[in-house]
CSV table of C-alpha atoms and ligand atoms in Angstrom, one decimal:
chain,number,residue,atom,x,y,z
I,1,MET,CA,92.1,83.3,94.5
I,2,ASP,CA,95.1,82.2,92.5
I,3,GLN,CA,97.3,80.4,95.1
I,4,GLN,CA,100.2,80.6,92.6
I,5,ARG,CA,100.5,84.4,92.4
I,6,ALA,CA,102.7,86.5,94.6
I,7,ILE,CA,101.6,90.2,94.7
I,8,ILE,CA,103.9,92.8,96.2
I,9,ILE,CA,102.6,96.4,96.7
I,10,THR,CA,104.7,99.3,97.7
I,11,GLY,CA,103.4,102.2,99.8
I,12,ALA,CA,100.2,100.6,101.2
I,13,SER,CA,99.9,102.6,104.4
I,14,ARG,CA,97.4,105.1,102.9
I,15,GLY,CA,95.9,106.4,99.7
I,16,LEU,CA,95.7,104.2,96.7
I,17,GLY,CA,98.1,101.7,98.1
I,18,PHE,CA,96.0,101.2,101.2
I,19,GLU,CA,92.9,100.4,99.0
I,20,LEU,CA,94.9,98.0,96.7
I,21,LEU,CA,96.2,96.1,99.8
I,22,ASP,CA,92.8,96.1,101.4
I,23,LEU,CA,91.0,94.7,98.4
I,24,LEU,CA,93.7,92.0,97.9
I,25,VAL,CA,93.4,91.0,101.6
I,26,GLU,CA,89.6,90.8,101.2
I,27,ALA,CA,90.2,88.6,98.2
I,28,ASP,CA,92.4,86.2,100.2
I,29,ALA,CA,95.4,86.9,97.9
I,30,ARG,CA,97.8,87.2,100.8
I,31,PRO,CA,99.6,90.2,99.4
I,32,ILE,CA,103.0,91.4,100.5
I,33,ALA,CA,103.1,95.1,101.5
I,34,LEU,CA,106.4,96.8,101.4
I,35,GLY,CA,106.8,100.2,103.0
I,36,ARG,CA,107.6,102.2,106.1
I,37,ARG,CA,104.4,101.3,107.9
I,38,LEU,CA,101.0,99.7,107.7
I,39,ASP,CA,97.6,101.0,108.7
I,40,PRO,CA,96.4,99.4,112.0
I,41,ARG,CA,93.8,97.5,110.0
I,42,HIS,CA,96.5,95.8,108.0
I,43,GLU,CA,98.8,95.3,111.0
I,44,ALA,CA,95.9,93.1,112.3
I,45,ALA,CA,95.7,91.4,108.9
I,46,ALA,CA,99.4,90.7,109.0
I,47,ALA,CA,99.1,89.3,112.5
I,48,ARG,CA,96.6,86.7,111.3
I,49,ASN,CA,98.7,86.0,108.2
I,50,ALA,CA,96.3,87.5,105.7
I,51,CYS,CA,99.1,89.7,104.4
I,52,ILE,CA,102.8,90.0,104.9
I,53,PHE,CA,104.6,93.2,105.8
I,54,VAL,CA,108.1,93.9,104.7
I,55,PRO,CA,109.4,97.1,106.4
I,56,ALA,CA,111.3,99.3,104.0
I,57,ASP,CA,112.1,103.0,103.6
I,58,LEU,CA,112.2,103.4,99.8
I,59,SER,CA,114.4,106.5,100.2
I,60,ALA,CA,117.1,104.4,101.9
I,61,LEU,CA,118.5,102.8,98.8
I,62,PRO,CA,121.5,100.8,100.2
I,63,ASN,CA,119.1,99.2,102.8
I,64,LEU,CA,116.7,98.4,100.1
I,65,ASP,CA,119.2,96.4,98.2
I,66,GLN,CA,119.8,94.3,101.3
I,67,ILE,CA,116.2,93.3,101.9
I,68,ASP,CA,115.5,89.6,101.5
I,69,LEU,CA,112.4,89.7,99.4
I,70,ALA,CA,112.8,86.3,97.9
I,71,SER,CA,112.2,84.5,101.2
I,72,THR,CA,108.8,86.2,101.6
I,73,LEU,CA,107.6,84.9,98.2
I,74,PRO,CA,106.0,81.5,97.9
I,75,GLN,CA,108.4,79.1,96.2
I,76,THR,CA,105.5,77.7,94.2
I,77,ALA,CA,104.4,81.0,92.7
I,78,ASN,CA,104.0,80.9,88.9
I,79,GLU,CA,103.7,84.6,88.7
I,80,ILE,CA,105.3,87.5,90.7
I,81,VAL,CA,103.4,90.8,90.4
I,82,LEU,CA,105.0,94.1,91.6
I,83,ILE,CA,102.5,96.9,92.0
I,84,SER,CA,104.9,99.9,92.2
I,85,ASN,CA,102.7,102.4,93.9
I,86,ALA,CA,104.6,104.3,96.6
I,87,GLY,CA,105.4,107.8,95.6
I,88,VAL,CA,106.2,111.3,96.9
I,89,VAL,CA,105.1,114.6,95.3
I,90,GLU,CA,107.6,116.7,97.3
I,91,PRO,CA,109.6,118.8,96.9
I,92,ILE,CA,107.0,121.2,95.6
I,93,GLY,CA,108.5,124.4,94.4
I,94,THR,CA,110.2,125.9,91.4
I,95,LEU,CA,113.7,124.6,90.6
I,96,GLY,CA,115.4,127.7,92.0
I,97,VAL,CA,114.0,127.1,95.4
I,98,ILE,CA,113.7,123.4,96.0
I,99,ASP,CA,116.5,121.9,98.0
I,100,ALA,CA,118.9,119.3,96.6
I,101,ALA,CA,118.3,116.7,99.3
I,102,SER,CA,114.6,116.5,98.7
I,103,LEU,CA,115.2,116.4,95.0
I,104,VAL,CA,117.4,113.3,95.5
I,105,THR,CA,114.8,111.7,97.8
I,106,ALA,CA,112.1,112.2,95.1
I,107,PHE,CA,114.2,110.3,92.6
I,108,ALA,CA,115.1,107.7,95.1
I,109,VAL,CA,111.5,106.9,96.0
I,110,ASN,CA,109.8,107.5,92.7
I,111,ALA,CA,112.4,106.0,90.3
I,112,VAL,CA,115.4,104.3,91.8
I,113,ALA,CA,113.6,102.2,94.4
I,114,PRO,CA,111.2,100.8,91.9
I,115,ALA,CA,114.2,99.9,89.7
I,116,ILE,CA,116.0,98.2,92.6
I,117,LEU,CA,112.8,96.2,93.5
I,118,ALA,CA,112.3,95.2,89.9
I,119,ARG,CA,115.8,93.9,89.5
I,120,LYS,CA,115.6,92.0,92.8
I,121,LEU,CA,112.3,90.4,91.7
I,122,LEU,CA,113.7,89.7,88.3
I,123,ALA,CA,116.5,87.7,89.8
I,124,THR,CA,114.0,85.8,92.0
I,125,ALA,CA,111.7,85.2,89.0
I,126,ASP,CA,114.6,83.9,86.9
I,127,ALA,CA,115.8,81.6,89.7
I,128,GLN,CA,112.3,80.2,90.2
I,129,ARG,CA,111.5,80.1,86.5
I,130,THR,CA,108.5,82.3,87.2
I,131,ARG,CA,106.8,85.1,85.2
I,132,LEU,CA,107.4,88.7,86.4
I,133,ARG,CA,104.8,91.3,85.9
I,134,ILE,CA,105.1,95.0,86.9
I,135,LEU,CA,102.2,97.4,87.3
I,136,ASN,CA,103.8,100.8,87.4
I,137,ILE,CA,101.4,103.4,89.0
I,138,SER,CA,102.3,106.3,86.9
I,139,THR,CA,100.8,109.8,86.3
I,140,GLY,CA,99.9,112.2,83.6
I,141,ALA,CA,102.6,114.4,85.2
I,142,ALA,CA,105.2,111.9,83.9
I,143,ARG,CA,104.5,113.2,80.4
I,144,ARG,CA,103.5,116.8,81.1
I,145,PRO,CA,105.8,119.5,82.6
I,146,LEU,CA,104.2,121.2,85.5
I,147,PRO,CA,105.8,124.3,87.0
I,148,GLY,CA,106.6,123.7,90.7
I,149,LEU,CA,106.6,119.9,90.2
I,150,ALA,CA,109.8,119.3,88.3
I,151,ALA,CA,111.0,116.7,90.9
I,152,TYR,CA,107.7,114.7,90.7
I,153,CYS,CA,107.3,115.0,86.9
I,154,ALA,CA,110.9,114.1,86.1
I,155,SER,CA,111.2,111.2,88.7
I,156,LYS,CA,107.9,109.6,87.5
I,157,ALA,CA,109.1,110.0,83.9
I,158,ALA,CA,112.3,108.3,84.9
I,159,ALA,CA,110.5,105.4,86.4
I,160,ALA,CA,108.5,104.9,83.2
I,161,MET,CA,111.6,105.0,81.1
I,162,ILE,CA,113.5,102.6,83.3
I,163,PHE,CA,110.6,100.1,82.9
I,164,ASP,CA,110.4,100.8,79.2
I,165,CYS,CA,114.1,99.9,78.9
I,166,LEU,CA,113.4,96.7,80.9
I,167,THR,CA,110.7,95.8,78.4
I,168,GLU,CA,113.2,96.1,75.5
I,169,GLU,CA,115.8,94.1,77.5
I,170,ARG,CA,113.4,91.5,78.7
I,171,PRO,CA,110.3,91.1,76.5
I,172,ASP,CA,109.1,88.3,78.7
I,173,VAL,CA,108.6,90.7,81.6
I,174,VAL,CA,105.1,92.2,81.4
I,175,ILE,CA,105.0,95.9,82.3
I,176,GLU,CA,101.9,98.0,82.4
I,177,HIS,CA,101.9,101.7,83.0
I,178,ILE,CA,98.8,102.8,84.8
I,179,ASP,CA,97.7,106.4,85.1
I,180,PRO,CA,95.1,106.3,87.9
I,181,GLY,CA,93.7,109.8,87.2
I,182,VAL,CA,93.2,112.3,90.1
I,183,LEU,CA,92.5,110.8,93.4
I,184,ASP,CA,91.2,112.0,96.7
I,185,THR,CA,94.3,111.3,98.8
I,186,ASP,CA,96.9,113.1,100.9
I,187,MET,CA,98.9,113.8,97.8
I,188,GLN,CA,96.2,116.0,96.3
I,189,SER,CA,95.6,117.8,99.7
I,190,MET,CA,99.3,118.6,99.9
I,191,LEU,CA,99.1,120.1,96.4
I,192,ARG,CA,96.1,122.2,97.2
I,193,SER,CA,97.6,123.5,100.5
I,194,THR,CA,100.9,124.7,98.9
I,195,ASP,CA,101.2,128.4,98.1
I,196,ASP,CA,100.9,129.8,94.6
I,197,PRO,CA,104.5,131.0,94.2
I,198,ALA,CA,105.7,127.5,95.0
I,199,LEU,CA,103.1,125.8,92.7
I,200,PRO,CA,102.0,128.1,89.9
I,201,VAL,CA,99.5,125.5,88.8
I,202,ARG,CA,97.9,125.2,92.3
I,203,GLN,CA,94.5,126.4,91.1
I,204,MET,CA,94.3,123.4,88.8
I,205,PHE,CA,94.5,121.1,91.8
I,206,VAL,CA,92.0,123.3,93.7
I,207,LYS,CA,89.5,122.9,90.8
I,208,PHE,CA,89.9,119.2,90.8
I,209,GLU,CA,88.3,119.3,94.2
I,210,THR,CA,85.7,122.1,93.7
I,211,GLU,CA,84.6,120.6,90.4
I,212,GLY,CA,84.2,117.1,92.0
I,213,LYS,CA,86.8,115.5,89.8
I,214,LEU,CA,88.7,113.7,92.5
I,215,GLN,CA,88.0,109.9,92.4
I,216,HIS,CA,87.7,107.8,95.5
I,217,PRO,CA,90.9,105.7,95.7
I,218,ARG,CA,88.9,102.5,96.5
I,219,ASP,CA,87.0,102.7,93.2
I,220,VAL,CA,90.2,103.3,91.3
I,221,ALA,CA,92.0,100.4,93.2
I,222,ARG,CA,89.2,98.1,92.4
I,223,ASP,CA,89.3,99.1,88.7
I,224,ILE,CA,93.1,98.6,88.5
I,225,LEU,CA,92.9,95.1,90.1
I,226,THR,CA,90.0,94.0,88.1
I,227,ARG,CA,91.5,95.1,84.8
I,228,ALA,CA,94.8,93.4,85.8
I,229,GLY,CA,92.9,90.2,86.5
I,230,LEU,CA,94.0,90.3,90.1
I,231,LEU,CA,90.6,90.3,91.7
C,301,LIG,N1,96.8,111.2,94.1
C,301,LIG,C1,96.7,111.5,92.8
C,301,LIG,O1,95.9,112.3,92.3
C,301,LIG,C2,97.6,110.7,91.9
C,301,LIG,C3,97.5,111.0,90.5
C,301,LIG,C4,98.3,110.3,89.6
C,301,LIG,C5,99.2,109.3,90.1
C,301,LIG,N2,99.2,109.1,91.4
C,301,LIG,C6,100.2,108.1,91.8
C,301,LIG,O2,99.5,107.1,92.6
C,301,LIG,C7,100.4,106.6,93.6
C,301,LIG,C8,99.8,106.6,95.0
C,301,LIG,O3,99.5,108.0,95.3
C,301,LIG,P1,98.6,108.4,96.5
C,301,LIG,O4,97.9,109.6,96.1
C,301,LIG,O5,97.9,107.3,97.1
C,301,LIG,O6,99.8,109.0,97.5
C,301,LIG,P2,99.7,109.1,99.1
C,301,LIG,O7,98.4,109.1,99.7
C,301,LIG,O8,100.6,110.3,99.4
C,301,LIG,O9,100.5,107.8,99.6
C,301,LIG,C9,101.8,107.6,99.2
C,301,LIG,C10,102.3,106.2,99.7
C,301,LIG,O10,103.7,106.1,99.4
C,301,LIG,C11,104.4,105.8,100.6
C,301,LIG,N3,105.8,106.3,100.6
C,301,LIG,C12,106.2,107.6,100.5
C,301,LIG,N4,107.5,107.7,100.7
C,301,LIG,C13,107.9,106.4,101.1
C,301,LIG,C14,109.2,105.9,101.4
C,301,LIG,N5,110.3,106.7,101.6
C,301,LIG,N6,109.3,104.6,101.7
C,301,LIG,C15,108.2,103.8,101.7
C,301,LIG,N7,106.9,104.2,101.3
C,301,LIG,C16,106.8,105.6,101.0
C,301,LIG,C17,103.6,106.4,101.7
C,301,LIG,O11,103.9,105.8,102.9
C,301,LIG,P3,104.1,106.6,104.3
C,301,LIG,O12,102.8,106.6,105.0
C,301,LIG,O13,105.2,105.8,105.0
C,301,LIG,O14,104.6,108.0,104.0
C,301,LIG,C18,102.2,106.1,101.2
C,301,LIG,O15,101.8,104.7,101.6
C,301,LIG,C19,101.7,107.4,93.5
C,301,LIG,O16,102.7,106.6,92.7
C,301,LIG,C20,101.3,108.6,92.7
C,301,LIG,O17,102.4,109.1,92.0
C,301,LIG,C21,98.5,109.7,92.3
């Protein structure tokens, strides 16, 4: 374990984020989980101080700006790592039918919240003279238009571009875009259970499952953390 590293993960209640958090808890990295809730397993871990929970709804942007993240980070950290993982795939539907409010929420959670968290951590890193590193959990959909998924594709593309701009502004901030591939999580079941008019490419998601292409999120989480040198 590197005592000097502070690792923040968003959206660790389930799916890929749950596994990332779980592996880091197992590795005694004392990660900080930011999100609306924790799985009971990690509530217990937080109770014994094996991780820290920072409650936050990433769609509530004004509240997010108020969160005091700096005080949860060890003052002695020589590296701050943000794993920007939380995401929403809704609204699923063609542009003519999706509602405006859920379109706004998708951009809030998938693009604006990661930007707000990055700027808050950048301020902390500068104040502490610490390195900042961001692992942006991205998707092939950020580069590929999929009918019925405009909100997801566009908001994930927006997040990637925000971080690419940050790279130009601050070459000292290390940013890695990670496409985890297709995972056996709630996000994929939601895509399969939508109807065809809403998601014209639904069969592609059905095939991921029937052809055994869905990866177990724990394997992918382990691979991400190992490649990033965090395990
Ligand atoms: N699944 C795939 O095949 C796939 C493929 C490529 C990329 N990805 C990317 O991988 C990441 C994880 O996906 P996943 O499949 O693990 O998704 P998931 O199982 O649906 O989990 C999403 C996570 O994001 C959190 N979240 C959603 N809205 C939030 C909000 N308003 N505030 C705080 N947290 C919120 C959820 O917390 P709650 O429990 O509170 O809702 C949950 O912890 C996402 O960035 C996704 O774009 C996934």
